[in-house]
Amino acid sequence: MSTTFDREDVSGLFDDPEPIRVVILGSTGSVGAQALEVVRSHRQRFRVVGLAARSDAESLAQQAKEFEVDLVGIVEGELEPPPGAKVITGERSAAEIVEEATAEVVLNAVLGAAGLEATLATLKTGKTLALANKESLVAAGEYVMAKAGPGQIRPVDSEHSAMWQALEGTSPDRVSKVYLTASGGPFRGRSRNELERVTVEEAVAHPVWNMGRKISVDSATLMNKGFEVIEAHFLFGFTYDEIEVVIHPEGLIHAMIEMADTSVLAAVYYPDMRLPIQLALGWPERFRTADMNRISFSEGTSLSFHEPDVDTFRCLSLAYDAARRGDTYPAVLNAANEVAVAHFLEEKIGFLDIERVVEEVLDSHSPGAADLENVIEQDQWARDRAAEVTGKIER
Ligand code: MG
């Protein structure tokens, strides 16, 4: 007889709950596609009512048809309305879908600072925000958090999901330290000399996570970890001195919180984004997914940790600096990085040029308070300045 309580085996004893209605923004990207996989595995739990994407009309149309959604949004281009669905186009399409949809949860998996508008629209409607778009918090964390009700934002980023899980039953003010783990990316252990010559294909080949190209490059430079430090600060109120990045190549522990009494709590799971996505959509329920890998501790799993090499991977220090300076510095950090990474992906600049561009833009920035108007204005300033700096070093 099984000693484990398995909800699936006794599901007949429970009234089947109504499925949770979800909107997925950025549905054709990596996180969006994995969210749809979660829904496919748990059709009785979730129903997708709205989908939005930037430009991949073909995939979006297929998804809309498969999930029989009510609303579909596309920013660039046109879309033949799928049967029974309404199509919304243009720059505000994601935000409009959020406003119109009858949904409990909105997953924001839009890429970059472009996701800020949908974040704010979701908070305004009172819907729960499952936030994969960390740039919303990097660029405008103070403003976003001021607009959010208690518990209205649920993290999707695996590290923040881990903190959130570890914090269940306690509160951030009982935490004395947070360890934000990083796999170290594909270039862990490389020298600056070696990094000068790495290619785009090497940079996007992440050893642990299968992700989109932009965030893969951010992971290779460790900028992603810097963004996550800022994200943790705003989501949970930890100070920057309380947040420490630690390299953990196995990628099994996603974050640890050290309590005031020195006890350390961690969330440990096989790196699979479907877990944090599913948790953010269905919290506090935990569902069994048949093909989810589990860690076999008895087979000799080892966990190792060491300090990040911030002299080689300078983006992490740039991010900490910008974070501590506050005001519009984090928004500028993010915008300059978006431009630099886009140029790197187009093979116009080298890998180490990313940090050079970001640093030069930060150095020439005149900061202001991080209200929405300033954030939007300085985001644009940083993009223009980054394009200028990038133009000078393009090869
Ligand atoms: Mg992460």
Tab-separated table of C-alpha atoms and ligand atoms in Angstrom:
chain	number	residue	atom	x	y	z
A	1	MET	CA	0.000	0.000	0.000
A	2	SER	CA	1.249	3.441	-0.845
A	3	THR	CA	2.028	5.575	2.154
A	4	THR	CA	2.060	8.758	0.116
A	5	PHE	CA	-1.131	10.727	-0.147
A	6	ASP	CA	-1.748	11.020	-3.847
A	7	ARG	CA	-4.471	13.425	-4.770
A	8	GLU	CA	-4.780	12.072	-8.316
A	9	ASP	CA	-5.633	8.572	-7.022
A	10	VAL	CA	-8.486	9.790	-4.876
A	11	SER	CA	-9.699	12.592	-7.109
A	12	GLY	CA	-13.198	11.070	-7.156
A	13	LEU	CA	-13.538	11.955	-3.481
A	14	PHE	CA	-13.209	15.676	-4.194
A	15	ASP	CA	-15.582	17.959	-6.015
A	16	ASP	CA	-13.844	18.886	-9.225
A	17	PRO	CA	-12.961	22.567	-8.900
A	18	GLU	CA	-13.713	24.958	-11.731
A	19	PRO	CA	-10.658	25.320	-13.965
A	20	ILE	CA	-8.578	28.433	-13.334
A	21	ARG	CA	-8.914	30.801	-16.309
A	22	VAL	CA	-5.568	32.074	-17.517
A	23	VAL	CA	-4.235	34.547	-20.042
A	24	ILE	CA	-0.764	33.902	-21.449
A	25	LEU	CA	1.180	36.883	-22.788
A	26	GLY	CA	4.234	36.012	-24.868
A	27	SER	CA	2.729	32.605	-25.634
A	28	THR	CA	5.032	31.819	-28.565
A	29	GLY	CA	8.201	32.304	-26.520
A	30	SER	CA	9.917	29.673	-24.414
A	31	VAL	CA	8.070	30.311	-21.130
A	32	GLY	CA	4.759	30.790	-22.960
A	33	ALA	CA	5.114	27.482	-24.774
A	34	GLN	CA	5.995	25.712	-21.526
A	35	ALA	CA	2.953	27.275	-19.849
A	36	LEU	CA	0.784	25.783	-22.593
A	37	GLU	CA	2.413	22.413	-21.905
A	38	VAL	CA	1.392	22.789	-18.263
A	39	VAL	CA	-2.196	23.437	-19.362
A	40	ARG	CA	-2.068	20.428	-21.728
A	41	SER	CA	-1.016	18.221	-18.792
A	42	HIS	CA	-3.748	19.608	-16.523
A	43	ARG	CA	-6.713	20.348	-18.741
A	44	GLN	CA	-9.178	19.917	-15.894
A	45	ARG	CA	-7.322	22.507	-13.777
A	46	PHE	CA	-6.651	25.305	-16.247
A	47	ARG	CA	-8.437	26.888	-19.161
A	48	VAL	CA	-6.644	29.345	-21.460
A	49	VAL	CA	-8.928	32.231	-22.374
A	50	GLY	CA	-6.441	34.642	-23.955
A	51	LEU	CA	-3.115	34.508	-25.795
A	52	ALA	CA	-0.810	37.248	-27.018
A	53	ALA	CA	2.453	37.329	-28.947
A	54	ARG	CA	4.637	39.887	-30.691
A	55	SER	CA	4.915	38.624	-34.251
A	56	ASP	CA	4.778	34.832	-34.656
A	57	ALA	CA	1.289	34.737	-36.228
A	58	GLU	CA	1.544	31.144	-37.394
A	59	SER	CA	2.308	29.614	-33.973
A	60	LEU	CA	-0.169	31.934	-32.290
A	61	ALA	CA	-3.001	30.869	-34.630
A	62	GLN	CA	-2.226	27.208	-33.953
A	63	GLN	CA	-2.229	27.751	-30.190
A	64	ALA	CA	-5.471	29.741	-30.320
A	65	LYS	CA	-7.158	26.931	-32.231
A	66	GLU	CA	-5.849	24.155	-29.994
A	67	PHE	CA	-6.865	25.878	-26.752
A	68	GLU	CA	-10.090	27.380	-28.150
A	69	VAL	CA	-9.335	30.765	-26.648
A	70	ASP	CA	-11.676	33.750	-26.637
A	71	LEU	CA	-9.075	36.467	-27.233
A	72	VAL	CA	-5.892	36.591	-29.308
A	73	GLY	CA	-3.494	39.525	-29.512
A	74	ILE	CA	-0.633	40.237	-31.888
A	75	VAL	CA	1.596	43.316	-31.816
A	76	GLU	CA	3.108	43.172	-35.309
A	77	GLY	CA	1.229	41.945	-38.346
A	78	GLU	CA	-2.182	40.449	-38.901
A	79	LEU	CA	-3.962	37.326	-37.770
A	80	GLU	CA	-6.901	35.514	-39.344
A	81	PRO	CA	-9.396	35.250	-36.428
A	82	PRO	CA	-9.458	31.632	-35.207
A	83	PRO	CA	-13.019	30.188	-34.902
A	84	GLY	CA	-14.882	31.857	-32.019
A	85	ALA	CA	-12.010	34.164	-31.084
A	86	LYS	CA	-11.622	37.926	-31.182
A	87	VAL	CA	-8.328	39.299	-32.487
A	88	ILE	CA	-6.734	42.452	-31.095
A	89	THR	CA	-3.745	43.965	-32.907
A	90	GLY	CA	-1.178	46.655	-32.225
A	91	GLU	CA	1.224	47.850	-29.573
A	92	ARG	CA	-1.374	47.751	-26.758
A	93	SER	CA	-2.831	44.349	-27.708
A	94	ALA	CA	-1.456	42.461	-24.689
A	95	ALA	CA	-2.743	45.080	-22.237
A	96	GLU	CA	-6.154	45.136	-23.970
A	97	ILE	CA	-6.462	41.364	-23.712
A	98	VAL	CA	-5.734	41.598	-20.004
A	99	GLU	CA	-8.448	44.241	-19.625
A	100	GLU	CA	-11.071	42.348	-21.624
A	101	ALA	CA	-10.431	38.772	-20.515
A	102	THR	CA	-12.508	37.017	-17.886
A	103	ALA	CA	-9.549	35.410	-16.142
A	104	GLU	CA	-8.145	34.882	-12.677
A	105	VAL	CA	-4.453	34.746	-13.593
A	106	VAL	CA	-2.335	36.497	-16.220
A	107	LEU	CA	1.044	35.005	-17.068
A	108	ASN	CA	3.279	37.797	-18.344
A	109	ALA	CA	6.059	36.154	-20.361
A	110	VAL	CA	6.645	39.106	-22.675
A	111	LEU	CA	10.296	39.756	-23.542
A	112	GLY	CA	12.009	42.851	-22.172
A	113	ALA	CA	10.760	46.185	-20.857
A	114	ALA	CA	7.946	45.915	-23.425
A	115	GLY	CA	6.222	43.772	-20.785
A	116	LEU	CA	5.840	46.662	-18.318
A	117	GLU	CA	2.579	47.911	-19.812
A	118	ALA	CA	0.906	44.495	-19.484
A	119	THR	CA	2.205	44.148	-15.920
A	120	LEU	CA	0.589	47.455	-14.938
A	121	ALA	CA	-2.617	46.654	-16.843
A	122	THR	CA	-2.909	43.331	-14.983
A	123	LEU	CA	-2.369	44.902	-11.572
A	124	LYS	CA	-5.006	47.534	-12.363
A	125	THR	CA	-7.663	44.918	-13.194
A	126	GLY	CA	-7.047	43.153	-9.867
A	127	LYS	CA	-6.164	39.885	-11.618
A	128	THR	CA	-3.319	37.795	-10.240
A	129	LEU	CA	-0.052	38.360	-12.091
A	130	ALA	CA	2.219	35.369	-12.687
A	131	LEU	CA	5.339	37.330	-13.516
A	132	ALA	CA	7.952	35.873	-15.837
A	133	ASN	CA	8.793	39.297	-17.246
A	134	LYS	CA	11.492	40.228	-14.726
A	135	GLU	CA	12.304	43.376	-16.710
A	136	SER	CA	9.072	44.952	-15.359
A	137	LEU	CA	10.624	44.835	-11.901
A	138	VAL	CA	14.161	45.708	-12.982
A	139	ALA	CA	13.020	48.797	-14.867
A	140	ALA	CA	10.205	49.992	-12.613
A	141	GLY	CA	10.227	47.835	-9.477
A	142	GLU	CA	9.293	50.566	-7.038
A	143	TYR	CA	6.368	51.759	-9.139
A	144	VAL	CA	5.120	48.245	-9.942
A	145	MET	CA	5.208	47.096	-6.317
A	146	ALA	CA	3.336	50.222	-5.207
A	147	LYS	CA	0.524	49.258	-7.598
A	148	ALA	CA	0.374	45.604	-6.493
A	149	GLY	CA	-1.938	44.294	-3.806
A	150	PRO	CA	-0.693	41.758	-1.226
A	151	GLY	CA	0.013	38.444	-2.976
A	152	GLN	CA	-1.100	39.822	-6.346
A	153	ILE	CA	2.274	39.095	-7.969
A	154	ARG	CA	3.452	35.500	-8.055
A	155	PRO	CA	7.001	34.848	-9.252
A	156	VAL	CA	7.665	32.564	-12.219
A	157	ASP	CA	11.435	32.991	-12.301
A	158	SER	CA	12.726	29.720	-10.805
A	159	GLU	CA	14.899	31.404	-8.135
A	160	HIS	CA	12.095	33.645	-6.934
A	161	SER	CA	9.644	30.790	-7.018
A	162	ALA	CA	12.089	28.936	-4.769
A	163	MET	CA	12.241	31.890	-2.334
A	164	TRP	CA	8.464	32.130	-2.395
A	165	GLN	CA	8.127	28.417	-1.644
A	166	ALA	CA	10.720	28.598	1.134
A	167	LEU	CA	8.929	31.613	2.616
A	168	GLU	CA	5.624	29.775	2.954
A	169	GLY	CA	4.794	29.784	6.648
A	170	THR	CA	7.272	32.542	7.487
A	171	SER	CA	7.913	36.088	6.326
A	172	PRO	CA	10.775	37.996	4.681
A	173	ASP	CA	11.466	39.961	7.879
A	174	ARG	CA	12.552	36.736	9.609
A	175	VAL	CA	15.141	36.125	6.881
A	176	SER	CA	18.709	37.274	7.490
A	177	LYS	CA	20.192	36.282	4.149
A	178	VAL	CA	19.132	35.073	0.716
A	179	TYR	CA	21.251	32.911	-1.545
A	180	LEU	CA	20.384	33.359	-5.183
A	181	THR	CA	21.897	30.435	-7.026
A	182	ALA	CA	23.362	30.610	-10.527
A	183	SER	CA	24.540	27.736	-12.687
A	184	GLY	CA	27.312	30.010	-13.957
A	185	GLY	CA	26.192	29.659	-17.568
A	186	PRO	CA	28.085	28.131	-20.495
A	187	PHE	CA	31.280	30.122	-19.852
A	188	ARG	CA	31.871	29.347	-16.196
A	189	GLY	CA	35.623	29.110	-15.564
A	190	ARG	CA	36.615	30.963	-18.754
A	191	SER	CA	39.100	33.835	-18.778
A	192	ARG	CA	38.483	37.326	-20.191
A	193	ASN	CA	40.768	36.425	-23.071
A	194	GLU	CA	38.677	33.425	-23.985
A	195	LEU	CA	35.458	35.384	-23.626
A	196	GLU	CA	36.597	37.940	-26.241
A	197	ARG	CA	36.206	35.278	-28.891
A	198	VAL	CA	33.110	33.266	-27.922
A	199	THR	CA	30.360	32.921	-30.520
A	200	VAL	CA	26.615	33.482	-30.368
A	201	GLU	CA	25.947	29.760	-30.673
A	202	GLU	CA	28.223	29.042	-27.690
A	203	ALA	CA	26.562	31.808	-25.676
A	204	VAL	CA	23.014	30.520	-26.182
A	205	ALA	CA	23.904	26.897	-25.344
A	206	HIS	CA	23.002	26.954	-21.652
A	207	PRO	CA	24.226	23.921	-19.662
A	208	VAL	CA	21.172	23.641	-17.382
A	209	TRP	CA	18.157	25.528	-18.741
A	210	ASN	CA	16.549	25.469	-22.140
A	211	MET	CA	15.531	29.104	-22.671
A	212	GLY	CA	15.041	31.816	-25.257
A	213	ARG	CA	18.110	33.372	-26.893
A	214	LYS	CA	18.035	36.745	-25.105
A	215	ILE	CA	17.845	35.312	-21.599
A	216	SER	CA	20.436	32.670	-22.516
A	217	VAL	CA	22.916	35.434	-23.353
A	218	ASP	CA	21.964	37.226	-20.109
A	219	SER	CA	22.736	33.995	-18.265
A	220	ALA	CA	26.100	33.684	-20.012
A	221	THR	CA	27.096	37.245	-18.992
A	222	LEU	CA	25.539	36.798	-15.489
A	223	MET	CA	23.441	39.916	-16.186
A	224	ASN	CA	20.401	37.693	-15.708
A	225	LYS	CA	21.552	37.006	-12.159
A	226	GLY	CA	21.981	40.731	-11.590
A	227	PHE	CA	18.411	41.300	-12.787
A	228	GLU	CA	17.275	38.564	-10.436
A	229	VAL	CA	18.949	40.310	-7.490
A	230	ILE	CA	16.880	43.400	-8.292
A	231	GLU	CA	13.775	41.269	-8.789
A	232	ALA	CA	14.266	39.630	-5.360
A	233	HIS	CA	14.736	43.039	-3.745
A	234	PHE	CA	11.431	44.374	-5.041
A	235	LEU	CA	9.358	41.188	-4.761
A	236	PHE	CA	10.274	40.359	-1.170
A	237	GLY	CA	11.823	43.542	0.193
A	238	PHE	CA	15.268	42.050	0.863
A	239	THR	CA	18.043	44.636	0.977
A	240	TYR	CA	20.899	44.301	-1.519
A	241	ASP	CA	23.270	43.466	1.335
A	242	GLU	CA	21.050	40.515	2.240
A	243	ILE	CA	21.122	39.000	-1.251
A	244	GLU	CA	24.165	36.935	-2.185
A	245	VAL	CA	24.724	35.246	-5.531
A	246	VAL	CA	26.316	31.820	-5.301
A	247	ILE	CA	27.402	29.595	-8.186
A	248	HIS	CA	25.758	26.171	-8.016
A	249	PRO	CA	26.564	24.312	-11.244
A	250	GLU	CA	24.130	21.417	-10.684
A	251	GLY	CA	21.200	23.829	-10.799
A	252	LEU	CA	19.093	21.778	-8.373
A	253	ILE	CA	18.789	24.302	-5.534
A	254	HIS	CA	17.130	27.394	-6.959
A	255	ALA	CA	17.426	29.666	-3.944
A	256	MET	CA	17.999	29.384	-0.208
A	257	ILE	CA	16.867	31.611	2.592
A	258	GLU	CA	18.801	31.772	5.826
A	259	MET	CA	16.569	32.548	8.784
A	260	ALA	CA	17.592	34.740	11.705
A	261	ASP	CA	18.331	31.563	13.725
A	262	THR	CA	20.748	30.372	10.929
A	263	SER	CA	18.442	27.599	9.665
A	264	VAL	CA	18.528	27.501	5.859
A	265	LEU	CA	15.423	26.671	3.815
A	266	ALA	CA	15.685	25.794	0.148
A	267	ALA	CA	13.527	24.693	-2.743
A	268	VAL	CA	15.208	21.823	-4.538
A	269	TYR	CA	13.904	20.482	-7.815
A	270	TYR	CA	15.030	19.349	-11.217
A	271	PRO	CA	15.457	22.445	-13.427
A	272	ASP	CA	12.207	22.461	-15.373
A	273	MET	CA	10.320	25.740	-15.832
A	274	ARG	CA	7.013	23.901	-15.873
A	275	LEU	CA	7.238	23.599	-12.090
A	276	PRO	CA	7.423	27.320	-11.236
A	277	ILE	CA	4.907	28.100	-14.010
A	278	GLN	CA	2.425	25.575	-12.705
A	279	LEU	CA	2.871	26.821	-9.160
A	280	ALA	CA	2.338	30.461	-10.175
A	281	LEU	CA	-0.818	29.560	-12.111
A	282	GLY	CA	-2.307	27.185	-9.558
A	283	TRP	CA	-0.953	28.289	-6.165
A	284	PRO	CA	-1.258	26.868	-3.532
A	285	GLU	CA	-2.124	23.612	-5.305
A	286	ARG	CA	0.692	21.298	-6.331
A	287	PHE	CA	-0.071	18.992	-9.232
A	288	ARG	CA	1.697	15.827	-10.265
A	289	THR	CA	2.985	15.924	-13.834
A	290	ALA	CA	3.811	12.467	-15.170
A	291	ASP	CA	6.950	13.285	-17.162
A	292	MET	CA	8.521	15.660	-14.618
A	293	ASN	CA	12.009	14.465	-13.624
A	294	ARG	CA	12.651	13.905	-9.954
A	295	ILE	CA	15.974	14.061	-8.140
A	296	SER	CA	17.286	10.651	-7.057
A	297	PHE	CA	19.216	11.604	-3.951
A	298	SER	CA	20.072	7.988	-3.086
A	299	GLU	CA	21.863	7.588	-6.420
A	300	GLY	CA	24.579	9.962	-5.260
A	301	THR	CA	23.466	13.466	-6.106
A	302	SER	CA	26.125	16.002	-5.174
A	303	LEU	CA	25.587	19.698	-4.664
A	304	SER	CA	28.458	22.176	-4.936
A	305	PHE	CA	28.708	25.909	-4.378
A	306	HIS	CA	31.282	28.622	-4.929
A	307	GLU	CA	31.672	32.358	-5.317
A	308	PRO	CA	30.907	34.016	-8.659
A	309	ASP	CA	33.905	35.402	-10.582
A	310	VAL	CA	32.811	39.032	-10.749
A	311	ASP	CA	36.141	40.214	-12.188
A	312	THR	CA	35.541	38.115	-15.289
A	313	PHE	CA	31.761	38.453	-15.452
A	314	ARG	CA	31.458	42.169	-14.780
A	315	CYS	CA	27.766	42.444	-15.675
A	316	LEU	CA	26.902	41.121	-12.235
A	317	SER	CA	28.820	43.970	-10.549
A	318	LEU	CA	27.321	46.503	-12.952
A	319	ALA	CA	23.873	45.267	-11.968
A	320	TYR	CA	24.605	45.443	-8.216
A	321	ASP	CA	25.981	48.978	-8.678
A	322	ALA	CA	22.951	50.128	-10.644
A	323	ALA	CA	20.657	48.481	-8.109
A	324	ARG	CA	22.327	50.213	-5.146
A	325	ARG	CA	22.318	53.574	-6.902
A	326	GLY	CA	18.594	53.105	-7.504
A	327	ASP	CA	16.462	55.773	-9.209
A	328	THR	CA	16.449	55.257	-12.989
A	329	TYR	CA	19.789	53.376	-13.012
A	330	PRO	CA	18.217	49.875	-13.102
A	331	ALA	CA	15.886	50.918	-15.963
A	332	VAL	CA	18.906	52.188	-17.903
A	333	LEU	CA	20.873	49.020	-17.089
A	334	ASN	CA	18.061	46.922	-18.538
A	335	ALA	CA	17.470	49.012	-21.668
A	336	ALA	CA	21.182	49.294	-22.527
A	337	ASN	CA	21.549	45.557	-22.032
A	338	GLU	CA	18.577	44.796	-24.318
A	339	VAL	CA	20.168	46.807	-27.120
A	340	ALA	CA	23.654	45.369	-26.572
A	341	VAL	CA	22.412	41.769	-26.467
A	342	ALA	CA	20.345	42.276	-29.640
A	343	HIS	CA	23.503	43.520	-31.409
A	344	PHE	CA	25.503	40.593	-30.068
A	345	LEU	CA	22.866	38.134	-31.315
A	346	GLU	CA	23.152	39.762	-34.750
A	347	GLU	CA	26.928	39.218	-34.499
A	348	LYS	CA	27.613	42.945	-34.740
A	349	ILE	CA	29.514	43.165	-31.459
A	350	GLY	CA	31.505	40.696	-29.373
A	351	PHE	CA	30.457	39.037	-26.128
A	352	LEU	CA	32.502	41.325	-23.844
A	353	ASP	CA	31.242	44.369	-25.751
A	354	ILE	CA	27.872	43.795	-24.052
A	355	GLU	CA	29.261	44.890	-20.684
A	356	ARG	CA	31.264	47.711	-22.299
A	357	VAL	CA	28.103	49.154	-23.858
A	358	VAL	CA	26.120	48.815	-20.641
A	359	GLU	CA	28.883	50.385	-18.563
A	360	GLU	CA	29.353	53.333	-20.898
A	361	VAL	CA	25.617	54.034	-20.983
A	362	LEU	CA	25.374	53.832	-17.177
A	363	ASP	CA	28.372	56.157	-16.807
A	364	SER	CA	26.767	58.856	-18.941
A	365	HIS	CA	23.350	58.611	-17.284
A	366	SER	CA	21.800	61.503	-15.325
A	367	PRO	CA	19.404	59.739	-12.970
A	368	GLY	CA	15.951	60.787	-11.853
A	369	ALA	CA	13.320	59.335	-9.525
A	370	ALA	CA	11.967	56.001	-10.788
A	371	ASP	CA	8.417	57.192	-11.431
A	372	LEU	CA	6.702	55.807	-14.517
A	373	GLU	CA	7.272	58.857	-16.689
A	374	ASN	CA	11.006	58.984	-15.931
A	375	VAL	CA	11.405	55.238	-16.366
A	376	ILE	CA	9.835	55.322	-19.844
A	377	GLU	CA	11.825	58.422	-20.828
A	378	GLN	CA	15.156	57.109	-19.535
A	379	ASP	CA	14.520	53.660	-21.027
A	380	GLN	CA	14.309	55.369	-24.429
A	381	TRP	CA	17.344	57.549	-23.698
A	382	ALA	CA	19.357	54.446	-22.774
A	383	ARG	CA	18.309	52.629	-25.956
A	384	ASP	CA	19.401	55.564	-28.121
A	385	ARG	CA	22.656	55.978	-26.210
A	386	ALA	CA	23.362	52.231	-26.369
A	387	ALA	CA	22.776	52.216	-30.139
A	388	GLU	CA	25.257	55.111	-30.418
A	389	VAL	CA	27.906	53.362	-28.311
A	390	THR	CA	27.320	50.078	-30.127
A	391	GLY	CA	27.691	51.796	-33.495
A	392	LYS	CA	31.181	52.949	-32.495
A	393	ILE	CA	32.397	49.427	-31.732
A	394	GLU	CA	30.589	47.448	-34.417
A	395	ARG	CA	32.952	45.389	-36.478
B	1	MG	MG	15.933	32.597	-13.162
